[in-house]
PDB file of C-alpha atoms in Angstrom:
ATOM      1  CA  MET A   1     123.068 -13.661  64.747  1.00 37.00           C
ATOM      2  CA  ALA A   2     123.255 -17.362  66.113  1.00 38.00           C
ATOM      3  CA  ALA A   3     120.490 -18.036  64.251  1.00 39.00           C
ATOM      4  CA  ALA A   4     121.679 -17.199  60.278  1.00 41.00           C
ATOM      5  CA  ALA A   5     125.057 -19.008  61.347  1.00 42.00           C
ATOM      6  CA  LEU A   6     122.966 -21.970  62.231  1.00 37.00           C
ATOM      7  CA  ALA A   7     120.835 -21.291  59.305  1.00 43.00           C
ATOM      8  CA  VAL A   8     123.679 -21.750  56.464  1.00 52.00           C
ATOM      9  CA  THR A   9     125.615 -24.266  59.115  1.00 43.00           C
ATOM     10  CA  ALA A  10     122.574 -26.429  57.991  1.00 41.00           C
ATOM     11  CA  LEU A  11     123.121 -26.346  54.420  1.00 50.00           C
ATOM     12  CA  VAL A  12     126.435 -28.112  54.833  1.00 53.00           C
ATOM     13  CA  THR A  13     125.793 -31.135  52.149  1.00 52.00           C
ATOM     14  CA  ALA A  14     127.059 -34.739  53.041  1.00 47.00           C
ATOM     15  CA  PRO A  15     130.303 -35.890  51.762  1.00 50.00           C
ATOM     16  CA  THR A  16     131.257 -36.455  48.441  1.00 48.00           C
ATOM     17  CA  ALA A  17     133.538 -38.688  47.050  1.00 47.00           C
ATOM     18  CA  SER A  18     136.946 -38.340  48.647  1.00 50.00           C
ATOM     19  CA  ALA A  19     140.762 -37.963  46.590  1.00 59.00           C
ATOM     20  CA  THR A  20     139.216 -36.854  43.516  1.00 77.00           C
ATOM     21  CA  SER A  21     137.807 -34.811  41.395  1.00 92.00           C
ATOM     22  CA  TYR A  22     133.752 -33.807  41.828  1.00 95.00           C
ATOM     23  CA  ASN A  23     131.270 -32.158  39.760  1.00 96.00           C
ATOM     24  CA  GLY A  24     133.676 -30.533  37.398  1.00 97.00           C
ATOM     25  CA  CYS A  25     136.118 -29.294  40.112  1.00 97.00           C
ATOM     26  CA  ALA A  26     139.465 -30.869  39.280  1.00 96.00           C
ATOM     27  CA  TYR A  27     141.477 -31.697  42.873  1.00 95.00           C
ATOM     28  CA  PRO A  28     142.949 -30.154  44.968  1.00 96.00           C
ATOM     29  CA  ARG A  29     140.828 -26.953  44.422  1.00 97.00           C
ATOM     30  CA  VAL A  30     137.561 -25.204  46.012  1.00 98.00           C
ATOM     31  CA  CYS A  31     135.638 -24.591  43.581  1.00 98.00           C
ATOM     32  CA  PHE A  32     132.334 -21.639  42.900  1.00 98.00           C
ATOM     33  CA  TYR A  33     129.361 -22.417  40.696  1.00 98.00           C
ATOM     34  CA  LEU A  34     127.506 -19.027  40.733  1.00 98.00           C
ATOM     35  CA  THR A  35     124.505 -20.410  39.359  1.00 98.00           C
ATOM     36  CA  ASP A  36     122.483 -23.529  40.159  1.00 97.00           C
ATOM     37  CA  SER A  37     122.378 -24.493  36.512  1.00 98.00           C
ATOM     38  CA  GLN A  38     126.144 -24.166  35.916  1.00 98.00           C
ATOM     39  CA  TRP A  39     126.385 -26.519  39.716  1.00 98.00           C
ATOM     40  CA  ASN A  40     124.300 -29.181  38.060  1.00 97.00           C
ATOM     41  CA  GLY A  41     125.894 -29.173  34.862  1.00 97.00           C
ATOM     42  CA  GLY A  42     129.266 -29.253  36.423  1.00 98.00           C
ATOM     43  CA  THR A  43     130.917 -26.496  35.353  1.00 98.00           C
ATOM     44  CA  PRO A  44     132.647 -23.850  37.697  1.00 98.00           C
ATOM     45  CA  THR A  45     132.910 -19.973  37.325  1.00 98.00           C
ATOM     46  CA  ALA A  46     136.325 -20.092  39.570  1.00 98.00           C
ATOM     47  CA  ALA A  47     138.494 -22.280  41.232  1.00 98.00           C
ATOM     48  CA  TYR A  48     141.470 -21.495  44.431  1.00 98.00           C
ATOM     49  CA  GLN A  49     143.683 -23.836  45.542  1.00 97.00           C
ATOM     50  CA  ASP A  50     146.566 -21.899  47.597  1.00 96.00           C
ATOM     51  CA  VAL A  51     146.524 -21.834  51.321  1.00 97.00           C
ATOM     52  CA  THR A  52     146.800 -18.706  52.401  1.00 95.00           C
ATOM     53  CA  THR A  53     147.163 -17.015  56.095  1.00 95.00           C
ATOM     54  CA  SER A  54     144.131 -14.254  55.151  1.00 97.00           C
ATOM     55  CA  TYR A  55     140.662 -14.252  53.201  1.00 98.00           C
ATOM     56  CA  GLN A  56     141.322 -13.278  49.667  1.00 98.00           C
ATOM     57  CA  ASN A  57     138.349 -11.494  48.205  1.00 98.00           C
ATOM     58  CA  LEU A  58     136.617 -13.493  45.873  1.00 98.00           C
ATOM     59  CA  GLY A  59     136.303 -11.901  42.207  1.00 98.00           C
ATOM     60  CA  SER A  60     133.336 -11.891  39.637  1.00 98.00           C
ATOM     61  CA  ASN A  61     133.347 -15.467  39.155  1.00 98.00           C
ATOM     62  CA  SER A  62     132.758 -16.285  42.273  1.00 98.00           C
ATOM     63  CA  ARG A  63     131.338 -13.617  44.869  1.00 98.00           C
ATOM     64  CA  GLY A  64     127.561 -14.046  45.199  1.00 98.00           C
ATOM     65  CA  ALA A  65     128.675 -17.978  44.055  1.00 98.00           C
ATOM     66  CA  ASN A  66     125.271 -20.367  44.856  1.00 98.00           C
ATOM     67  CA  TRP A  67     127.411 -23.827  45.612  1.00 98.00           C
ATOM     68  CA  VAL A  68     131.083 -23.922  46.986  1.00 98.00           C
ATOM     69  CA  ASN A  69     132.415 -26.909  46.389  1.00 98.00           C
ATOM     70  CA  ASN A  70     135.557 -28.174  48.561  1.00 97.00           C
ATOM     71  CA  THR A  71     137.794 -30.875  46.573  1.00 97.00           C
ATOM     72  CA  ARG A  72     140.567 -30.956  48.997  1.00 96.00           C
ATOM     73  CA  ASN A  73     141.441 -34.098  51.259  1.00 94.00           C
ATOM     74  CA  ASP A  74     143.423 -32.478  54.227  1.00 94.00           C
ATOM     75  CA  ASP A  75     142.691 -29.344  53.930  1.00 97.00           C
ATOM     76  CA  ARG A  76     139.524 -27.205  54.795  1.00 97.00           C
ATOM     77  CA  ALA A  77     138.170 -23.753  53.311  1.00 98.00           C
ATOM     78  CA  TYR A  78     136.961 -20.811  55.706  1.00 98.00           C
ATOM     79  CA  LEU A  79     134.341 -19.107  53.506  1.00 98.00           C
ATOM     80  CA  ARG A  80     133.116 -15.473  54.838  1.00 98.00           C
ATOM     81  CA  TYR A  81     130.033 -13.971  53.782  1.00 98.00           C
ATOM     82  CA  ILE A  82     127.410 -11.702  54.247  1.00 98.00           C
ATOM     83  CA  VAL A  83     123.835 -12.504  55.744  1.00 98.00           C
ATOM     84  CA  ASN A  84     121.708  -9.814  53.476  1.00 98.00           C
ATOM     85  CA  SER A  85     118.905  -9.188  55.349  1.00 98.00           C
ATOM     86  CA  THR A  86     120.958  -7.760  58.085  1.00 98.00           C
ATOM     87  CA  GLY A  87     124.612  -6.911  56.164  1.00 98.00           C
ATOM     88  CA  ALA A  88     126.552  -8.996  58.852  1.00 98.00           C
ATOM     89  CA  THR A  89     129.465 -10.713  58.084  1.00 98.00           C
ATOM     90  CA  GLN A  90     129.791 -14.395  59.031  1.00 98.00           C
ATOM     91  CA  TYR A  91     132.277 -17.363  58.688  1.00 98.00           C
ATOM     92  CA  LEU A  92     131.986 -20.819  57.101  1.00 98.00           C
ATOM     93  CA  CYS A  93     134.287 -23.693  57.586  1.00 98.00           C
ATOM     94  CA  LEU A  94     133.843 -26.337  54.941  1.00 98.00           C
ATOM     95  CA  LEU A  95     135.337 -30.292  55.223  1.00 97.00           C
ATOM     96  CA  PRO A  96     137.709 -31.658  53.322  1.00 96.00           C
ATOM     97  CA  ASN A  97     135.340 -33.604  50.292  1.00 95.00           C
ATOM     98  CA  TYR A  98     132.371 -31.647  51.283  1.00 97.00           C
ATOM     99  CA  HIS A  99     130.339 -28.649  49.537  1.00 97.00           C
ATOM    100  CA  VAL A 100     127.547 -26.240  50.488  1.00 98.00           C
ATOM    101  CA  ASN A 101     124.411 -24.125  48.990  1.00 98.00           C
ATOM    102  CA  PHE A 102     124.390 -20.491  49.250  1.00 98.00           C
ATOM    103  CA  THR A 103     120.732 -19.627  48.786  1.00 97.00           C
ATOM    104  CA  SER A 104     120.246 -15.891  48.556  1.00 97.00           C
ATOM    105  CA  ALA A 105     120.243 -14.614  52.122  1.00 98.00           C
ATOM    106  CA  TYR A 106     123.941 -15.108  52.026  1.00 98.00           C
ATOM    107  CA  THR A 107     126.572 -13.485  49.518  1.00 98.00           C
ATOM    108  CA  VAL A 108     129.909 -15.574  49.923  1.00 98.00           C
ATOM    109  CA  THR A 109     132.506 -13.151  49.355  1.00 98.00           C
ATOM    110  CA  GLY A 110     136.006 -15.041  50.580  1.00 98.00           C
ATOM    111  CA  ILE A 111     138.294 -17.510  50.875  1.00 98.00           C
ATOM    112  CA  ARG A 112     140.790 -18.412  52.888  1.00 98.00           C
ATOM    113  CA  ILE A 113     142.350 -22.568  53.011  1.00 98.00           C
ATOM    114  CA  ASP A 114     143.763 -23.890  55.889  1.00 96.00           C
ATOM    115  CA  THR A 115     146.031 -27.462  56.388  1.00 95.00           C
ATOM    116  CA  ALA A 116     143.968 -28.824  58.968  1.00 95.00           C
ATOM    117  CA  ALA A 117     141.334 -31.865  57.873  1.00 95.00           C
ATOM    118  CA  THR A 118     138.784 -30.644  60.201  1.00 96.00           C
ATOM    119  CA  CYS A 119     137.007 -27.656  62.121  1.00 95.00           C
ATOM    120  CA  PRO A 120     136.839 -26.238  64.798  1.00 89.00           C
TER     121      PRO A 120
END
């Protein structure tokens, strides 16, 4: 299980430009892109911006997204995902102004936006 968590953590990319929209994702949202071509074209298929105390289940325009982009400046986004080979549920903390790529080995299923700028 630790290997699965490490594999997804390694997918987190370098920070994007701060305090602005990025790749078609308007600040202050967390955007989802179902396909690589939507990511490359800067056309998100869904966006979330409300801070919540529990996970929101993703809908058809965000569940299983290849890319997730957090344009918020001070808020982290927790992403819930399934490891497809085992069915195990895992969690990833996405820092403000970062994005992550989920390969076909994982299915992102939920989001919780939290009012903290760092990940534990």
